[in-house]
mmCIF file of C-alpha atoms in Angstrom:
data_model
loop_
_atom_site.group_PDB
_atom_site.id
_atom_site.type_symbol
_atom_site.label_atom_id
_atom_site.label_comp_id
_atom_site.label_asym_id
_atom_site.label_seq_id
_atom_site.Cartn_x
_atom_site.Cartn_y
_atom_site.Cartn_z
ATOM 1 C CA ALA S 259 -8.284 -19.736 -117.706
ATOM 2 C CA GLN S 260 -6.590 -16.562 -116.931
ATOM 3 C CA SER S 261 -5.037 -15.963 -113.462
ATOM 4 C CA VAL S 262 -2.684 -13.474 -111.889
ATOM 5 C CA THR S 263 -0.046 -13.990 -109.369
ATOM 6 C CA GLN S 264 1.610 -11.299 -107.073
ATOM 7 C CA LEU S 265 4.947 -12.432 -105.727
ATOM 8 C CA GLY S 266 5.372 -11.276 -102.131
ATOM 9 C CA SER S 267 2.571 -10.500 -99.944
ATOM 10 C CA HIS S 268 4.692 -7.935 -98.111
ATOM 11 C CA VAL S 269 7.389 -5.813 -99.360
ATOM 12 C CA SER S 270 9.377 -3.307 -97.075
ATOM 13 C CA VAL S 271 11.605 -0.613 -98.540
ATOM 14 C CA SER S 272 13.354 2.445 -97.147
ATOM 15 C CA GLU S 273 12.223 5.945 -97.945
ATOM 16 C CA GLY S 274 14.094 6.896 -101.209
ATOM 17 C CA ALA S 275 14.699 3.303 -102.252
ATOM 18 C CA LEU S 276 13.453 1.656 -105.451
ATOM 19 C CA VAL S 277 9.978 -0.057 -105.201
ATOM 20 C CA LEU S 278 9.438 -3.198 -107.254
ATOM 21 C CA LEU S 279 6.120 -5.033 -107.031
ATOM 22 C CA ARG S 280 5.777 -8.174 -109.105
ATOM 23 C CA CYS S 281 2.746 -9.383 -111.127
ATOM 24 C CA ASN S 282 2.588 -12.268 -113.521
ATOM 25 C CA TYR S 283 -0.359 -13.482 -115.568
ATOM 26 C CA SER S 284 -0.883 -17.079 -116.651
ATOM 27 C CA SER S 285 -2.400 -17.343 -120.049
ATOM 28 C CA SER S 286 -2.713 -15.682 -123.391
ATOM 29 C CA VAL S 287 -1.691 -12.117 -123.632
ATOM 30 C CA PRO S 288 -4.396 -10.163 -122.125
ATOM 31 C CA PRO S 289 -5.791 -7.060 -123.861
ATOM 32 C CA TYR S 290 -5.394 -4.909 -120.880
ATOM 33 C CA LEU S 291 -3.890 -5.010 -117.318
ATOM 34 C CA PHE S 292 -4.558 -2.752 -114.281
ATOM 35 C CA TRP S 293 -2.645 -1.868 -111.131
ATOM 36 C CA TYR S 294 -4.646 -0.618 -108.246
ATOM 37 C CA VAL S 295 -3.807 1.021 -104.888
ATOM 38 C CA GLN S 296 -5.590 0.699 -101.761
ATOM 39 C CA TYR S 297 -4.937 3.018 -98.844
ATOM 40 C CA PRO S 298 -6.192 2.032 -95.255
ATOM 41 C CA ASN S 299 -9.972 1.914 -94.967
ATOM 42 C CA GLN S 300 -10.466 3.079 -98.497
ATOM 43 C CA GLY S 301 -11.616 1.425 -101.723
ATOM 44 C CA LEU S 302 -9.232 0.692 -104.735
ATOM 45 C CA GLN S 303 -7.902 3.544 -106.789
ATOM 46 C CA LEU S 304 -6.546 3.020 -110.305
ATOM 47 C CA LEU S 305 -2.770 3.377 -110.616
ATOM 48 C CA LEU S 306 -2.259 2.731 -114.180
ATOM 49 C CA LYS S 307 -3.610 0.713 -117.149
ATOM 50 C CA TYR S 308 -1.899 -1.155 -119.956
ATOM 51 C CA THR S 309 -3.717 -1.388 -123.365
ATOM 52 C CA SER S 310 -1.079 -2.666 -125.741
ATOM 53 C CA ALA S 311 -0.443 0.817 -127.164
ATOM 54 C CA ALA S 312 2.841 1.028 -125.244
ATOM 55 C CA THR S 313 4.790 -1.496 -123.176
ATOM 56 C CA LEU S 314 5.840 1.034 -120.646
ATOM 57 C CA VAL S 315 2.983 2.636 -118.845
ATOM 58 C CA LYS S 316 3.102 5.752 -116.578
ATOM 59 C CA GLY S 317 0.639 5.992 -113.792
ATOM 60 C CA ILE S 318 0.015 8.462 -110.953
ATOM 61 C CA ASN S 319 2.261 9.312 -108.066
ATOM 62 C CA GLY S 320 5.422 8.435 -110.003
ATOM 63 C CA PHE S 321 4.632 4.800 -110.642
ATOM 64 C CA GLU S 322 5.053 3.034 -113.890
ATOM 65 C CA ALA S 323 4.860 -0.556 -115.174
ATOM 66 C CA GLU S 324 6.436 -2.472 -118.012
ATOM 67 C CA PHE S 325 4.515 -5.199 -120.014
ATOM 68 C CA LYS S 326 6.902 -8.064 -120.888
ATOM 69 C CA LYS S 327 5.293 -10.590 -123.068
ATOM 70 C CA SER S 328 8.305 -13.069 -122.873
ATOM 71 C CA GLU S 329 8.131 -13.103 -119.060
ATOM 72 C CA THR S 330 4.313 -12.847 -118.833
ATOM 73 C CA SER S 331 4.875 -9.892 -116.376
ATOM 74 C CA PHE S 332 3.607 -6.491 -115.566
ATOM 75 C CA HIS S 333 5.696 -5.400 -112.732
ATOM 76 C CA LEU S 334 5.143 -1.952 -110.944
ATOM 77 C CA THR S 335 8.018 0.283 -110.161
ATOM 78 C CA LYS S 336 8.833 3.586 -108.548
ATOM 79 C CA PRO S 337 12.354 4.980 -108.445
ATOM 80 C CA SER S 338 12.112 6.532 -105.019
ATOM 81 C CA ALA S 339 9.616 5.391 -102.393
ATOM 82 C CA HIS S 340 7.896 7.970 -100.224
ATOM 83 C CA MET S 341 6.201 7.466 -96.913
ATOM 84 C CA SER S 342 2.904 8.155 -98.536
ATOM 85 C CA ASP S 343 3.376 5.106 -100.932
ATOM 86 C CA ALA S 344 2.593 2.860 -97.946
ATOM 87 C CA ALA S 345 -0.515 0.875 -98.961
ATOM 88 C CA GLU S 346 -1.655 -2.360 -100.585
ATOM 89 C CA TYR S 347 -1.194 -2.921 -104.282
ATOM 90 C CA PHE S 348 -3.203 -4.967 -106.509
ATOM 91 C CA CYS S 349 -2.737 -6.309 -110.105
ATOM 92 C CA ALA S 350 -5.764 -7.139 -112.102
ATOM 93 C CA VAL S 351 -6.365 -8.838 -115.555
ATOM 94 C CA PRO S 352 -9.661 -9.471 -117.541
ATOM 95 C CA ARG S 353 -11.495 -12.596 -116.787
ATOM 96 C CA GLY S 354 -13.520 -12.989 -119.979
ATOM 97 C CA SER S 355 -15.656 -11.272 -122.633
ATOM 98 C CA GLN S 356 -17.872 -9.653 -119.996
ATOM 99 C CA GLY S 357 -15.200 -7.263 -118.853
ATOM 100 C CA ASN S 358 -14.843 -8.798 -115.319
ATOM 101 C CA LEU S 359 -11.473 -8.636 -113.723
ATOM 102 C CA ILE S 360 -9.404 -11.189 -111.749
ATOM 103 C CA PHE S 361 -7.304 -9.593 -108.963
ATOM 104 C CA GLY S 362 -4.227 -10.760 -107.453
ATOM 105 C CA LYS S 363 -3.953 -11.361 -103.798
ATOM 106 C CA GLY S 364 -2.191 -8.022 -103.194
ATOM 107 C CA THR S 365 1.182 -6.889 -101.981
ATOM 108 C CA LYS S 366 1.351 -4.605 -98.894
ATOM 109 C CA LEU S 367 4.042 -1.985 -99.271
ATOM 110 C CA SER S 368 5.690 -0.725 -96.112
ATOM 111 C CA VAL S 369 8.024 2.353 -96.284
ATOM 112 C CA LYS S 370 10.691 2.765 -93.577
ATOM 113 C CA PRO S 371 12.045 6.228 -92.686
ATOM 114 C CA ASN V 66 -18.163 14.287 -107.245
ATOM 115 C CA ALA V 67 -19.401 11.333 -105.388
ATOM 116 C CA GLY V 68 -18.629 8.280 -107.822
ATOM 117 C CA VAL V 69 -19.678 5.125 -106.180
ATOM 118 C CA THR V 70 -21.462 5.414 -102.660
ATOM 119 C CA GLN V 71 -22.023 2.572 -100.481
ATOM 120 C CA THR V 72 -24.244 2.313 -97.429
ATOM 121 C CA PRO V 73 -23.920 1.552 -94.570
ATOM 122 C CA LYS V 74 -20.112 1.976 -93.924
ATOM 123 C CA PHE V 75 -20.152 -0.422 -90.870
ATOM 124 C CA GLN V 76 -22.646 -3.099 -89.705
ATOM 125 C CA VAL V 77 -22.766 -5.675 -87.041
ATOM 126 C CA LEU V 78 -25.229 -8.570 -87.373
ATOM 127 C CA LYS V 79 -26.113 -11.749 -85.485
ATOM 128 C CA THR V 80 -25.950 -15.084 -87.137
ATOM 129 C CA GLY V 81 -29.250 -15.701 -89.180
ATOM 130 C CA GLN V 82 -30.214 -11.932 -89.530
ATOM 131 C CA SER V 83 -30.719 -10.505 -93.057
ATOM 132 C CA MET V 84 -29.615 -7.314 -94.427
ATOM 133 C CA THR V 85 -29.110 -5.367 -97.713
ATOM 134 C CA LEU V 86 -25.998 -3.490 -98.695
ATOM 135 C CA GLN V 87 -26.743 -0.648 -100.902
ATOM 136 C CA CYS V 88 -24.569 0.807 -103.835
ATOM 137 C CA ALA V 89 -25.219 3.829 -106.244
ATOM 138 C CA GLN V 90 -23.023 5.219 -108.937
ATOM 139 C CA ASP V 91 -23.372 8.579 -110.623
ATOM 140 C CA MET V 92 -21.063 7.954 -113.691
ATOM 141 C CA ASN V 93 -23.694 6.387 -115.894
ATOM 142 C CA HIS V 94 -21.849 3.232 -116.100
ATOM 143 C CA ASN V 95 -23.514 0.016 -117.505
ATOM 144 C CA SER V 96 -21.623 -2.494 -115.405
ATOM 145 C CA MET V 97 -21.612 -2.881 -111.735
ATOM 146 C CA TYR V 98 -19.907 -5.418 -109.251
ATOM 147 C CA TRP V 99 -19.981 -6.644 -105.756
ATOM 148 C CA TYR V 100 -16.726 -7.917 -104.293
ATOM 149 C CA ARG V 101 -15.643 -9.170 -100.883
ATOM 150 C CA GLN V 102 -12.219 -8.572 -99.587
ATOM 151 C CA ASP V 103 -10.677 -11.016 -96.910
ATOM 152 C CA PRO V 104 -7.046 -10.749 -95.642
ATOM 153 C CA GLY V 105 -4.653 -12.610 -97.939
ATOM 154 C CA MET V 106 -7.464 -13.321 -100.502
ATOM 155 C CA GLY V 107 -7.564 -10.348 -102.590
ATOM 156 C CA LEU V 108 -10.859 -9.384 -104.069
ATOM 157 C CA ARG V 109 -13.294 -11.976 -104.958
ATOM 158 C CA LEU V 110 -16.286 -11.267 -107.244
ATOM 159 C CA ILE V 111 -19.602 -12.178 -105.731
ATOM 160 C CA TYR V 112 -22.074 -11.016 -108.404
ATOM 161 C CA TYR V 113 -21.988 -8.647 -111.272
ATOM 162 C CA SER V 114 -24.405 -6.845 -113.604
ATOM 163 C CA ALA V 115 -23.181 -6.197 -117.157
ATOM 164 C CA SER V 116 -26.213 -3.904 -117.899
ATOM 165 C CA GLU V 117 -29.506 -2.849 -116.352
ATOM 166 C CA GLY V 118 -31.708 -5.808 -116.012
ATOM 167 C CA THR V 119 -29.077 -8.490 -115.942
ATOM 168 C CA THR V 120 -27.248 -10.108 -113.178
ATOM 169 C CA ASP V 121 -24.659 -13.018 -113.111
ATOM 170 C CA LYS V 122 -22.816 -14.970 -110.498
ATOM 171 C CA GLY V 123 -19.228 -14.559 -109.910
ATOM 172 C CA GLU V 124 -16.610 -16.562 -108.038
ATOM 173 C CA VAL V 125 -18.346 -16.759 -104.604
ATOM 174 C CA PRO V 126 -22.189 -16.180 -104.928
ATOM 175 C CA ASN V 127 -23.338 -18.688 -102.380
ATOM 176 C CA GLY V 128 -25.337 -17.041 -99.581
ATOM 177 C CA TYR V 129 -26.062 -13.780 -101.478
ATOM 178 C CA ASN V 130 -28.577 -12.340 -103.775
ATOM 179 C CA VAL V 131 -28.452 -9.056 -105.852
ATOM 180 C CA SER V 132 -30.803 -6.675 -107.417
ATOM 181 C CA ARG V 133 -29.956 -4.293 -110.253
ATOM 182 C CA LEU V 134 -32.868 -1.768 -109.317
ATOM 183 C CA ASN V 135 -31.989 0.652 -112.123
ATOM 184 C CA LYS V 136 -28.858 1.781 -113.910
ATOM 185 C CA ARG V 137 -27.564 3.651 -110.863
ATOM 186 C CA GLU V 138 -28.264 1.146 -108.025
ATOM 187 C CA PHE V 139 -27.102 -2.447 -107.366
ATOM 188 C CA SER V 140 -27.837 -3.896 -104.086
ATOM 189 C CA LEU V 141 -26.365 -6.995 -102.339
ATOM 190 C CA ARG V 142 -28.493 -9.036 -99.877
ATOM 191 C CA LEU V 143 -27.531 -11.501 -97.298
ATOM 192 C CA GLU V 144 -30.738 -13.596 -96.457
ATOM 193 C CA SER V 145 -29.388 -15.433 -93.507
ATOM 194 C CA ALA V 146 -26.038 -14.235 -92.300
ATOM 195 C CA ALA V 147 -23.162 -16.503 -91.311
ATOM 196 C CA PRO V 148 -19.926 -15.799 -89.586
ATOM 197 C CA SER V 149 -18.092 -16.805 -92.748
ATOM 198 C CA GLN V 150 -19.599 -13.690 -94.485
ATOM 199 C CA THR V 151 -17.660 -11.435 -92.172
ATOM 200 C CA SER V 152 -15.762 -9.285 -94.624
ATOM 201 C CA VAL V 153 -15.231 -5.953 -96.226
ATOM 202 C CA TYR V 154 -17.674 -5.564 -99.306
ATOM 203 C CA PHE V 155 -16.874 -3.315 -102.135
ATOM 204 C CA CYS V 156 -19.057 -2.157 -104.924
ATOM 205 C CA ALA V 157 -17.659 -1.036 -108.221
ATOM 206 C CA SER V 158 -18.902 0.289 -111.551
ATOM 207 C CA SER V 159 -17.473 0.609 -115.024
ATOM 208 C CA GLU V 160 -17.941 0.680 -118.747
ATOM 209 C CA LYS V 161 -16.847 -2.574 -120.441
ATOM 210 C CA TYR V 162 -13.098 -3.016 -120.627
ATOM 211 C CA GLN V 163 -12.553 0.351 -118.709
ATOM 212 C CA PRO V 164 -11.155 0.711 -115.174
ATOM 213 C CA GLN V 165 -13.521 -0.044 -112.337
ATOM 214 C CA HIS V 166 -14.405 2.620 -109.979
ATOM 215 C CA PHE V 167 -14.725 1.438 -106.321
ATOM 216 C CA GLY V 168 -16.646 2.605 -103.300
ATOM 217 C CA ASP V 169 -15.083 2.887 -99.915
ATOM 218 C CA GLY V 170 -16.669 -0.294 -98.633
ATOM 219 C CA THR V 171 -18.864 -1.846 -96.027
ATOM 220 C CA ARG V 172 -17.282 -3.493 -92.983
ATOM 221 C CA LEU V 173 -19.610 -6.259 -92.031
ATOM 222 C CA SER V 174 -19.048 -8.254 -88.888
ATOM 223 C CA ILE V 175 -21.388 -11.319 -88.217
ATOM 224 C CA LEU V 176 -21.307 -12.633 -84.653
#
């Protein structure tokens, strides 16, 4: 069965530093993958979606993610962190044929001035 | 530009009380979902509805019931609330294989 692992429940970076949030999937190559962001007291918002059309996917707010089949990974990056990036980030993969998603446990990003 | 609307936003219940969480979407999506979010656990699927008239259990359905009232509305009912059901509940909607759109959540405390 498919599962998704996010390494690091908390990541702290300085403003202007590289952001790297890790996501690994467990099973066969998924047809698509998502990254979502959750700001305090809000629901989840879509950051970006991988659909096999391209291994490097660009999302909103300067984020991008690269799909690496050999590493079963879909890590999220941003070259330069901004204070407004402080939030919790979730990776999600499809569960089965119904279109349901399995979410990782989330990584909380803190940005220091 | 409402998207997914959840009511209420906050609720405090006593153990054993019942309540219904409401969810409505205006994007004409076929699929709707109920999740609970607990610290360190991510989002866990309670129930989903792949289309109007159908509902199915997710990962953590015990203690909950759902109703897909029509294409727009999908409600979640706690028949006899327990402290373990204290959580933040999110409703979402989507088309199959497309990104899910989330409401802002209902923060539920059960004393």
